[in-house]
């Protein structure tokens, strides 16, 4: 009996050590570009699993009344910067804003729910949400419209967003019958637009200079390379989550991993281009947002973020899932910023008409604050 107990304890400690090491490796996997080595990117993607395992080990050892809980506890302290990025713990208290505020909405609209038209008696729910969001500047990804009467048109979009007279749409479709790309709609004048040039068929990043009252604000809207999973790929992933069978793992490796590898490399190159454009802005007021298609533990996120702050990390609570379809539950939409303002609230909407949730952040200009509760 004593041998069994010692063996059980030894195996459990070994498992704890393995998961502790994996959490540390996944926390700092972002230091290595996917161009140089691919495996760290997958470690970073698995960060939530390793974090959850270590929390379970802490609870387990506490219930056993053993000091071994310190192993995972120390690991959490080592990885605290990434734990905070993944799941900030700011209380959701109501904030009273008396300074000059700025509201930014970033939303991958997934072609407005399959190009569903926006009619008076049957509005497009995504477009209706955006129009009523109260945002000052809206950055959209997978923005799309058609020229057939049966689908949403550019005229319908502009009419619904008539409170945003300044807008710029970059078309990546090269199709005479429809348009798709990214777009920025603003209540304030867009005085300059620059494309951040990188290689991609469907994805893009644009820099907008906006005259916000007496201030100039730079906004960078991003839709970085997607993994290009088909419906069949996503169905395979869901099956693997439900039935963890060896043959499914092999199929996953053969079908999905090559697509992930390509996308990781493409996004890392794109992120370096975006990072270079951000550095050129120096100390200007800047907001960088959009669908990065990568998590806070990724090389891409850290490369773009640099010294910028993350609005959700500064004000949010919990993992903050922004992509929610097909069993993929990740925060891959971000709003980063730097300048003479700070984030006071960040809201992840729960509209499920797109595969992404809308992400909205409210900022206050530092020199206009008269009181802050």
mmCIF file of C-alpha atoms in Angstrom:
data_model
loop_
_atom_site.group_PDB
_atom_site.id
_atom_site.type_symbol
_atom_site.label_atom_id
_atom_site.label_comp_id
_atom_site.label_asym_id
_atom_site.label_seq_id
_atom_site.Cartn_x
_atom_site.Cartn_y
_atom_site.Cartn_z
ATOM 1 C CA UNK A 1 0.000 0.000 0.000
ATOM 2 C CA UNK A 2 2.849 2.358 0.852
ATOM 3 C CA UNK A 3 4.497 1.602 -2.512
ATOM 4 C CA UNK A 4 1.291 2.465 -4.371
ATOM 5 C CA UNK A 5 0.972 5.724 -2.455
ATOM 6 C CA UNK A 6 4.589 6.716 -3.185
ATOM 7 C CA UNK A 7 4.200 5.786 -6.865
ATOM 8 C CA UNK A 8 0.960 7.796 -7.149
ATOM 9 C CA UNK A 9 2.600 10.785 -5.465
ATOM 10 C CA UNK A 10 5.688 10.572 -7.683
ATOM 11 C CA UNK A 11 3.632 10.427 -10.893
ATOM 12 C CA UNK A 12 1.481 13.360 -9.785
ATOM 13 C CA UNK A 13 4.532 15.475 -8.934
ATOM 14 C CA UNK A 14 6.101 14.614 -12.280
ATOM 15 C CA UNK A 15 2.906 15.632 -14.111
ATOM 16 C CA UNK A 16 2.816 18.864 -12.131
ATOM 17 C CA UNK A 17 6.427 19.597 -13.092
ATOM 18 C CA UNK A 18 5.716 18.911 -16.766
ATOM 19 C CA UNK A 19 2.723 21.267 -16.831
ATOM 20 C CA UNK A 20 4.675 23.902 -14.904
ATOM 21 C CA UNK A 21 7.472 23.809 -17.484
ATOM 22 C CA UNK A 22 4.958 23.865 -20.338
ATOM 23 C CA UNK A 23 3.262 26.945 -18.869
ATOM 24 C CA UNK A 24 6.596 28.768 -18.633
ATOM 25 C CA UNK A 25 7.523 27.814 -22.193
ATOM 26 C CA UNK A 26 4.109 28.849 -23.549
ATOM 27 C CA UNK A 27 4.289 32.160 -21.674
ATOM 28 C CA UNK A 28 7.495 33.189 -23.403
ATOM 29 C CA UNK A 29 6.994 31.417 -26.728
ATOM 30 C CA UNK A 30 6.237 34.806 -28.305
ATOM 31 C CA UNK A 31 9.958 35.629 -28.168
ATOM 32 C CA UNK A 32 10.588 33.330 -31.150
ATOM 33 C CA UNK A 33 9.249 34.228 -34.581
ATOM 34 C CA UNK A 34 7.374 31.476 -36.455
ATOM 35 C CA UNK A 35 9.703 32.209 -39.370
ATOM 36 C CA UNK A 36 12.601 30.856 -37.273
ATOM 37 C CA UNK A 37 10.791 28.057 -35.436
ATOM 38 C CA UNK A 38 7.155 26.962 -35.610
ATOM 39 C CA UNK A 39 6.692 24.885 -32.436
ATOM 40 C CA UNK A 40 6.684 27.851 -29.972
ATOM 41 C CA UNK A 41 3.618 29.284 -31.736
ATOM 42 C CA UNK A 42 1.655 26.139 -30.879
ATOM 43 C CA UNK A 43 2.880 26.303 -27.290
ATOM 44 C CA UNK A 44 1.555 29.859 -27.051
ATOM 45 C CA UNK A 45 -1.786 28.761 -28.486
ATOM 46 C CA UNK A 46 -2.045 26.077 -25.780
ATOM 47 C CA UNK A 47 -1.315 28.572 -22.969
ATOM 48 C CA UNK A 48 -4.897 28.470 -21.539
ATOM 49 C CA UNK A 49 -4.709 24.682 -21.181
ATOM 50 C CA UNK A 50 -1.418 24.810 -19.276
ATOM 51 C CA UNK A 51 -2.669 27.686 -17.120
ATOM 52 C CA UNK A 52 -5.840 25.793 -16.202
ATOM 53 C CA UNK A 53 -3.825 22.651 -15.398
ATOM 54 C CA UNK A 54 -1.566 24.559 -13.003
ATOM 55 C CA UNK A 55 -4.531 26.132 -11.230
ATOM 56 C CA UNK A 56 -5.990 22.633 -10.797
ATOM 57 C CA UNK A 57 -2.705 21.399 -9.328
ATOM 58 C CA UNK A 58 -2.724 24.255 -6.791
ATOM 59 C CA UNK A 59 -6.246 23.310 -5.711
ATOM 60 C CA UNK A 60 -5.347 19.609 -5.641
ATOM 61 C CA UNK A 61 -2.293 20.053 -3.394
ATOM 62 C CA UNK A 62 -4.136 22.442 -1.096
ATOM 63 C CA UNK A 63 -6.865 19.846 -0.616
ATOM 64 C CA UNK A 64 -4.131 17.285 0.093
ATOM 65 C CA UNK A 65 -2.595 19.763 2.562
ATOM 66 C CA UNK A 66 0.800 19.488 0.969
ATOM 67 C CA UNK A 67 3.329 22.236 0.370
ATOM 68 C CA UNK A 68 3.674 21.056 -3.253
ATOM 69 C CA UNK A 69 1.053 23.630 -4.252
ATOM 70 C CA UNK A 70 3.990 26.079 -4.196
ATOM 71 C CA UNK A 71 5.340 24.511 -7.390
ATOM 72 C CA UNK A 72 2.478 25.763 -9.545
ATOM 73 C CA UNK A 73 2.066 28.917 -7.480
ATOM 74 C CA UNK A 74 5.679 29.941 -8.148
ATOM 75 C CA UNK A 75 5.143 29.083 -11.817
ATOM 76 C CA UNK A 76 2.163 31.452 -11.944
ATOM 77 C CA UNK A 77 4.327 34.242 -10.499
ATOM 78 C CA UNK A 78 6.994 33.566 -13.142
ATOM 79 C CA UNK A 79 4.335 33.724 -15.849
ATOM 80 C CA UNK A 80 2.313 36.551 -14.287
ATOM 81 C CA UNK A 81 2.771 39.061 -17.150
ATOM 82 C CA UNK A 82 1.202 36.607 -19.613
ATOM 83 C CA UNK A 83 -1.446 35.478 -17.125
ATOM 84 C CA UNK A 84 -2.487 39.113 -16.799
ATOM 85 C CA UNK A 85 -2.596 39.470 -20.593
ATOM 86 C CA UNK A 86 -4.772 36.387 -20.915
ATOM 87 C CA UNK A 87 -7.186 37.097 -18.083
ATOM 88 C CA UNK A 88 -7.074 40.579 -16.526
ATOM 89 C CA UNK A 89 -9.063 40.889 -13.307
ATOM 90 C CA UNK A 90 -10.424 44.415 -13.218
ATOM 91 C CA UNK A 91 -13.716 44.700 -11.406
ATOM 92 C CA UNK A 92 -16.655 45.669 -13.592
ATOM 93 C CA UNK A 93 -17.558 48.797 -11.694
ATOM 94 C CA UNK A 94 -19.587 51.552 -13.294
ATOM 95 C CA UNK A 95 -17.374 54.434 -14.394
ATOM 96 C CA UNK A 96 -18.446 58.078 -14.441
ATOM 97 C CA UNK A 97 -16.659 59.968 -17.202
ATOM 98 C CA UNK A 98 -16.550 63.741 -17.078
ATOM 99 C CA UNK A 99 -13.604 64.321 -19.411
ATOM 100 C CA UNK A 100 -13.556 64.456 -23.211
ATOM 101 C CA UNK A 101 -14.138 60.840 -24.280
ATOM 102 C CA UNK A 102 -13.443 58.868 -27.452
ATOM 103 C CA UNK A 103 -15.183 55.575 -28.280
ATOM 104 C CA UNK A 104 -13.601 53.080 -30.682
ATOM 105 C CA UNK A 105 -15.411 50.029 -32.084
ATOM 106 C CA UNK A 106 -13.488 47.216 -33.772
ATOM 107 C CA UNK A 107 -15.638 44.536 -35.368
ATOM 108 C CA UNK A 108 -15.081 41.698 -37.823
ATOM 109 C CA UNK A 109 -18.571 41.753 -39.343
ATOM 110 C CA UNK A 110 -18.148 38.510 -41.354
ATOM 111 C CA UNK A 111 -19.636 40.032 -44.507
ATOM 112 C CA UNK A 112 -22.615 41.401 -42.568
ATOM 113 C CA UNK A 113 -24.117 38.014 -41.799
ATOM 114 C CA UNK A 114 -23.742 36.553 -45.284
ATOM 115 C CA UNK A 115 -24.542 39.855 -47.066
ATOM 116 C CA UNK A 116 -27.990 39.989 -45.489
ATOM 117 C CA UNK A 117 -29.753 43.143 -46.777
ATOM 118 C CA UNK A 118 -30.623 46.037 -44.498
ATOM 119 C CA UNK A 119 -34.315 46.855 -44.904
ATOM 120 C CA UNK A 120 -36.665 49.106 -42.942
ATOM 121 C CA UNK A 121 -38.913 46.209 -41.961
ATOM 122 C CA UNK A 122 -36.075 43.692 -41.556
ATOM 123 C CA UNK A 123 -32.794 45.334 -40.572
ATOM 124 C CA UNK A 124 -29.401 43.690 -40.713
ATOM 125 C CA UNK A 125 -28.683 43.018 -37.020
ATOM 126 C CA UNK A 126 -24.942 43.646 -37.297
ATOM 127 C CA UNK A 127 -25.391 46.962 -39.080
ATOM 128 C CA UNK A 128 -28.125 47.969 -36.630
ATOM 129 C CA UNK A 129 -25.817 47.214 -33.688
ATOM 130 C CA UNK A 130 -23.013 49.307 -35.199
ATOM 131 C CA UNK A 131 -25.324 52.236 -35.907
ATOM 132 C CA UNK A 132 -26.508 52.220 -32.277
ATOM 133 C CA UNK A 133 -23.099 51.518 -30.716
ATOM 134 C CA UNK A 134 -22.327 55.135 -29.842
ATOM 135 C CA UNK A 135 -18.814 54.787 -31.254
ATOM 136 C CA UNK A 136 -16.946 57.805 -32.617
ATOM 137 C CA UNK A 137 -14.747 55.708 -34.919
ATOM 138 C CA UNK A 138 -15.597 52.277 -36.309
ATOM 139 C CA UNK A 139 -13.023 49.888 -37.758
ATOM 140 C CA UNK A 140 -14.521 46.920 -39.575
ATOM 141 C CA UNK A 141 -12.940 43.806 -41.014
ATOM 142 C CA UNK A 142 -14.522 41.450 -43.565
ATOM 143 C CA UNK A 143 -16.561 44.474 -44.592
ATOM 144 C CA UNK A 144 -18.523 43.457 -47.694
ATOM 145 C CA UNK A 145 -21.425 44.452 -49.910
ATOM 146 C CA UNK A 146 -22.878 43.529 -53.271
ATOM 147 C CA UNK A 147 -24.532 45.208 -56.198
ATOM 148 C CA UNK A 148 -27.474 42.829 -56.427
ATOM 149 C CA UNK A 149 -30.794 43.930 -54.903
ATOM 150 C CA UNK A 150 -31.086 40.738 -52.878
ATOM 151 C CA UNK A 151 -27.996 41.476 -50.742
ATOM 152 C CA UNK A 152 -26.682 44.334 -48.654
ATOM 153 C CA UNK A 153 -25.441 47.304 -50.674
ATOM 154 C CA UNK A 154 -22.944 50.059 -50.017
ATOM 155 C CA UNK A 155 -25.812 52.531 -50.190
ATOM 156 C CA UNK A 156 -27.668 50.683 -47.415
ATOM 157 C CA UNK A 157 -24.557 50.650 -45.242
ATOM 158 C CA UNK A 158 -23.849 54.344 -45.744
ATOM 159 C CA UNK A 159 -27.470 55.246 -45.084
ATOM 160 C CA UNK A 160 -27.543 53.221 -41.849
ATOM 161 C CA UNK A 161 -24.267 54.848 -40.785
ATOM 162 C CA UNK A 162 -25.236 58.365 -41.858
ATOM 163 C CA UNK A 163 -23.900 59.712 -38.540
ATOM 164 C CA UNK A 164 -20.450 58.776 -39.846
ATOM 165 C CA UNK A 165 -19.949 61.053 -42.865
ATOM 166 C CA UNK A 166 -16.241 60.286 -43.161
ATOM 167 C CA UNK A 167 -15.355 56.806 -44.312
ATOM 168 C CA UNK A 168 -12.801 54.872 -46.285
ATOM 169 C CA UNK A 169 -13.175 51.375 -47.735
ATOM 170 C CA UNK A 170 -10.274 49.374 -49.183
ATOM 171 C CA UNK A 171 -11.495 46.781 -51.678
ATOM 172 C CA UNK A 172 -9.534 43.521 -51.866
ATOM 173 C CA UNK A 173 -12.110 41.601 -53.903
ATOM 174 C CA UNK A 174 -11.269 42.865 -57.423
ATOM 175 C CA UNK A 175 -14.835 41.867 -58.288
ATOM 176 C CA UNK A 176 -17.144 44.157 -60.315
ATOM 177 C CA UNK A 177 -20.244 42.698 -58.632
ATOM 178 C CA UNK A 178 -19.202 43.056 -54.993
ATOM 179 C CA UNK A 179 -16.681 44.602 -52.638
ATOM 180 C CA UNK A 180 -14.870 43.217 -49.597
ATOM 181 C CA UNK A 181 -12.008 44.365 -47.411
ATOM 182 C CA UNK A 182 -11.638 46.596 -44.367
ATOM 183 C CA UNK A 183 -13.316 49.917 -43.671
ATOM 184 C CA UNK A 184 -13.183 52.858 -41.296
ATOM 185 C CA UNK A 185 -16.241 55.008 -40.532
ATOM 186 C CA UNK A 186 -15.713 58.164 -38.505
ATOM 187 C CA UNK A 187 -17.677 61.076 -37.086
ATOM 188 C CA UNK A 188 -14.533 63.151 -37.552
ATOM 189 C CA UNK A 189 -12.621 63.993 -40.734
ATOM 190 C CA UNK A 190 -10.231 61.401 -42.143
ATOM 191 C CA UNK A 191 -7.464 63.652 -43.434
ATOM 192 C CA UNK A 192 -5.026 61.009 -44.696
ATOM 193 C CA UNK A 193 -5.040 57.306 -45.560
ATOM 194 C CA UNK A 194 -2.011 55.043 -45.996
ATOM 195 C CA UNK A 195 -1.919 51.362 -46.808
ATOM 196 C CA UNK A 196 0.598 49.330 -44.814
ATOM 197 C CA UNK A 197 1.802 47.239 -47.708
ATOM 198 C CA UNK A 198 2.394 43.524 -47.258
ATOM 199 C CA UNK A 199 1.750 40.399 -49.271
ATOM 200 C CA UNK A 200 -1.771 39.012 -48.956
ATOM 201 C CA UNK A 201 -4.631 38.176 -51.285
ATOM 202 C CA UNK A 202 -7.542 39.043 -48.972
ATOM 203 C CA UNK A 203 -6.075 40.681 -45.867
ATOM 204 C CA UNK A 204 -4.791 44.202 -45.290
ATOM 205 C CA UNK A 205 -3.871 46.957 -42.827
ATOM 206 C CA UNK A 206 -4.559 50.672 -43.236
ATOM 207 C CA UNK A 207 -3.458 53.746 -41.335
ATOM 208 C CA UNK A 208 -5.892 56.667 -41.049
ATOM 209 C CA UNK A 209 -5.115 60.135 -39.753
ATOM 210 C CA UNK A 210 -8.211 61.591 -38.169
ATOM 211 C CA UNK A 211 -8.794 65.160 -37.070
ATOM 212 C CA UNK A 212 -10.485 64.688 -33.715
ATOM 213 C CA UNK A 213 -11.548 68.216 -32.732
ATOM 214 C CA UNK A 214 -8.275 70.104 -32.089
ATOM 215 C CA UNK A 215 -6.204 66.894 -31.988
ATOM 216 C CA UNK A 216 -4.761 64.587 -34.594
ATOM 217 C CA UNK A 217 -5.256 60.877 -34.035
ATOM 218 C CA UNK A 218 -3.718 57.962 -35.925
ATOM 219 C CA UNK A 219 -5.847 54.813 -36.231
ATOM 220 C CA UNK A 220 -4.502 51.563 -37.671
ATOM 221 C CA UNK A 221 -7.104 49.026 -38.794
ATOM 222 C CA UNK A 222 -5.854 45.457 -39.267
ATOM 223 C CA UNK A 223 -7.147 42.213 -40.645
ATOM 224 C CA UNK A 224 -4.159 39.892 -40.570
ATOM 225 C CA UNK A 225 -3.914 36.576 -42.377
ATOM 226 C CA UNK A 226 -6.574 34.030 -41.476
ATOM 227 C CA UNK A 227 -6.022 30.285 -41.145
ATOM 228 C CA UNK A 228 -8.330 29.620 -44.107
ATOM 229 C CA UNK A 229 -10.091 26.696 -42.454
ATOM 230 C CA UNK A 230 -12.886 25.210 -44.536
ATOM 231 C CA UNK A 231 -16.209 24.050 -43.089
ATOM 232 C CA UNK A 232 -14.817 20.515 -43.215
ATOM 233 C CA UNK A 233 -11.717 21.562 -41.268
ATOM 234 C CA UNK A 234 -13.859 23.158 -38.588
ATOM 235 C CA UNK A 235 -16.090 20.094 -38.385
ATOM 236 C CA UNK A 236 -12.969 17.961 -37.904
ATOM 237 C CA UNK A 237 -11.830 20.215 -35.051
ATOM 238 C CA UNK A 238 -15.243 19.915 -33.337
ATOM 239 C CA UNK A 239 -15.167 16.131 -33.699
ATOM 240 C CA UNK A 240 -11.696 16.018 -32.190
ATOM 241 C CA UNK A 241 -12.891 18.027 -29.178
ATOM 242 C CA UNK A 242 -15.746 15.571 -28.608
ATOM 243 C CA UNK A 243 -13.941 12.340 -29.501
ATOM 244 C CA UNK A 244 -10.219 12.454 -28.781
ATOM 245 C CA UNK A 245 -9.261 9.550 -31.066
ATOM 246 C CA UNK A 246 -5.772 8.814 -32.515
ATOM 247 C CA UNK A 247 -6.983 8.783 -36.137
ATOM 248 C CA UNK A 248 -8.557 12.232 -35.707
ATOM 249 C CA UNK A 249 -5.265 13.606 -34.380
ATOM 250 C CA UNK A 250 -3.520 12.272 -37.468
ATOM 251 C CA UNK A 251 -6.120 13.850 -39.735
ATOM 252 C CA UNK A 252 -5.824 17.133 -37.827
ATOM 253 C CA UNK A 253 -2.052 17.081 -38.312
ATOM 254 C CA UNK A 254 -2.336 16.400 -42.034
ATOM 255 C CA UNK A 255 -5.145 18.848 -42.813
ATOM 256 C CA UNK A 256 -5.034 21.730 -40.344
ATOM 257 C CA UNK A 257 -1.429 22.003 -39.185
ATOM 258 C CA UNK A 258 -0.037 22.894 -42.654
ATOM 259 C CA UNK A 259 -2.606 25.709 -42.924
ATOM 260 C CA UNK A 260 -1.723 26.950 -39.444
ATOM 261 C CA UNK A 261 1.998 26.875 -40.288
ATOM 262 C CA UNK A 262 1.520 29.004 -43.401
ATOM 263 C CA UNK A 263 -0.759 31.474 -41.611
ATOM 264 C CA UNK A 264 1.614 31.860 -38.652
ATOM 265 C CA UNK A 265 4.488 32.734 -40.972
ATOM 266 C CA UNK A 266 2.391 35.148 -43.046
ATOM 267 C CA UNK A 267 1.033 36.923 -39.977
ATOM 268 C CA UNK A 268 4.492 37.279 -38.450
ATOM 269 C CA UNK A 269 5.755 39.035 -41.594
ATOM 270 C CA UNK A 270 2.640 41.224 -41.687
ATOM 271 C CA UNK A 271 3.035 42.066 -37.998
ATOM 272 C CA UNK A 272 6.596 43.242 -38.598
ATOM 273 C CA UNK A 273 5.331 45.608 -41.322
ATOM 274 C CA UNK A 274 2.619 46.962 -39.025
ATOM 275 C CA UNK A 275 5.102 47.314 -36.153
ATOM 276 C CA UNK A 276 7.431 49.320 -38.384
ATOM 277 C CA UNK A 277 4.576 51.675 -39.342
ATOM 278 C CA UNK A 278 3.683 52.155 -35.670
ATOM 279 C CA UNK A 279 7.277 52.964 -34.690
ATOM 280 C CA UNK A 280 7.404 55.632 -37.396
ATOM 281 C CA UNK A 281 4.540 57.424 -35.621
ATOM 282 C CA UNK A 282 6.762 58.099 -32.615
ATOM 283 C CA UNK A 283 4.865 59.707 -29.736
ATOM 284 C CA UNK A 284 1.714 60.516 -31.754
ATOM 285 C CA UNK A 285 -1.691 59.629 -30.376
ATOM 286 C CA UNK A 286 -2.342 56.225 -31.892
ATOM 287 C CA UNK A 287 -4.900 53.418 -31.725
ATOM 288 C CA UNK A 288 -4.141 50.046 -33.324
ATOM 289 C CA UNK A 289 -7.071 47.704 -33.595
ATOM 290 C CA UNK A 290 -8.658 44.908 -35.566
ATOM 291 C CA UNK A 291 -8.668 41.189 -36.114
ATOM 292 C CA UNK A 292 -5.096 39.999 -35.557
ATOM 293 C CA UNK A 293 -6.108 36.333 -35.907
ATOM 294 C CA UNK A 294 -3.718 35.659 -33.031
ATOM 295 C CA UNK A 295 -3.928 35.493 -29.253
ATOM 296 C CA UNK A 296 -2.186 37.666 -26.623
ATOM 297 C CA UNK A 297 0.455 34.949 -26.201
ATOM 298 C CA UNK A 298 1.541 35.113 -29.842
ATOM 299 C CA UNK A 299 4.580 36.587 -31.560
ATOM 300 C CA UNK A 300 2.218 38.644 -33.747
ATOM 301 C CA UNK A 301 0.417 40.284 -30.817
ATOM 302 C CA UNK A 302 3.640 41.165 -28.994
ATOM 303 C CA UNK A 303 5.341 42.408 -32.158
ATOM 304 C CA UNK A 304 2.504 44.801 -32.943
ATOM 305 C CA UNK A 305 1.893 45.824 -29.362
ATOM 306 C CA UNK A 306 5.485 46.744 -28.540
ATOM 307 C CA UNK A 307 5.174 49.530 -25.947
ATOM 308 C CA UNK A 308 1.466 50.135 -26.597
ATOM 309 C CA UNK A 309 -1.151 49.443 -23.948
ATOM 310 C CA UNK A 310 -4.026 47.015 -24.458
ATOM 311 C CA UNK A 311 -7.442 48.522 -23.673
ATOM 312 C CA UNK A 312 -8.912 45.183 -22.608
ATOM 313 C CA UNK A 313 -5.934 44.275 -20.430
ATOM 314 C CA UNK A 314 -6.162 47.698 -18.755
ATOM 315 C CA UNK A 315 -9.900 47.550 -18.030
ATOM 316 C CA UNK A 316 -11.330 44.080 -18.730
ATOM 317 C CA UNK A 317 -12.157 41.005 -16.686
ATOM 318 C CA UNK A 318 -11.548 37.392 -17.657
ATOM 319 C CA UNK A 319 -10.270 35.834 -20.892
ATOM 320 C CA UNK A 320 -12.430 38.133 -23.032
ATOM 321 C CA UNK A 321 -13.306 35.766 -25.862
ATOM 322 C CA UNK A 322 -13.870 37.604 -29.169
ATOM 323 C CA UNK A 323 -13.979 34.640 -31.594
ATOM 324 C CA UNK A 324 -16.654 32.123 -30.686
ATOM 325 C CA UNK A 325 -17.563 29.808 -33.563
ATOM 326 C CA UNK A 326 -16.926 26.098 -34.209
ATOM 327 C CA UNK A 327 -15.359 25.407 -30.828
ATOM 328 C CA UNK A 328 -12.597 27.979 -31.377
ATOM 329 C CA UNK A 329 -12.783 30.263 -28.339
ATOM 330 C CA UNK A 330 -10.023 32.872 -28.387
ATOM 331 C CA UNK A 331 -9.366 36.593 -27.972
ATOM 332 C CA UNK A 332 -7.951 37.503 -31.368
ATOM 333 C CA UNK A 333 -9.445 41.006 -31.716
ATOM 334 C CA UNK A 334 -7.540 43.757 -29.952
ATOM 335 C CA UNK A 335 -7.512 47.500 -29.325
ATOM 336 C CA UNK A 336 -4.035 48.846 -28.498
ATOM 337 C CA UNK A 337 -3.155 52.472 -27.834
ATOM 338 C CA UNK A 338 -0.629 55.088 -26.826
ATOM 339 C CA UNK A 339 -0.780 58.833 -26.330
ATOM 340 C CA UNK A 340 -2.381 61.541 -24.219
ATOM 341 C CA UNK A 341 -5.413 59.428 -23.308
ATOM 342 C CA UNK A 342 -6.193 56.234 -21.452
ATOM 343 C CA UNK A 343 -8.802 53.471 -21.561
ATOM 344 C CA UNK A 344 -11.543 53.560 -18.949
ATOM 345 C CA UNK A 345 -13.863 50.791 -20.158
ATOM 346 C CA UNK A 346 -13.746 47.946 -22.661
ATOM 347 C CA UNK A 347 -16.852 46.054 -23.702
ATOM 348 C CA UNK A 348 -17.145 42.809 -25.654
ATOM 349 C CA UNK A 349 -20.616 42.725 -27.184
ATOM 350 C CA UNK A 350 -22.520 39.443 -27.268
ATOM 351 C CA UNK A 351 -24.118 39.756 -30.700
ATOM 352 C CA UNK A 352 -23.634 36.324 -32.290
ATOM 353 C CA UNK A 353 -24.535 37.190 -35.885
ATOM 354 C CA UNK A 354 -20.831 37.233 -36.808
ATOM 355 C CA UNK A 355 -18.202 34.685 -35.828
ATOM 356 C CA UNK A 356 -16.534 37.539 -33.910
ATOM 357 C CA UNK A 357 -17.940 39.576 -31.058
ATOM 358 C CA UNK A 358 -17.663 43.365 -31.368
ATOM 359 C CA UNK A 359 -14.955 44.983 -29.242
ATOM 360 C CA UNK A 360 -15.561 48.535 -27.994
ATOM 361 C CA UNK A 361 -13.261 50.717 -25.893
ATOM 362 C CA UNK A 362 -13.866 54.096 -24.312
ATOM 363 C CA UNK A 363 -10.940 56.468 -23.816
ATOM 364 C CA UNK A 364 -10.602 59.764 -21.970
ATOM 365 C CA UNK A 365 -8.122 62.500 -22.880
ATOM 366 C CA UNK A 366 -5.868 63.086 -19.898
ATOM 367 C CA UNK A 367 -5.935 66.887 -20.023
ATOM 368 C CA UNK A 368 -9.747 67.086 -19.980
ATOM 369 C CA UNK A 369 -10.470 65.070 -16.857
ATOM 370 C CA UNK A 370 -12.239 67.089 -14.181
ATOM 371 C CA UNK A 371 -13.203 64.098 -12.051
ATOM 372 C CA UNK A 372 -13.048 60.341 -12.359
ATOM 373 C CA UNK A 373 -14.995 57.847 -10.289
#
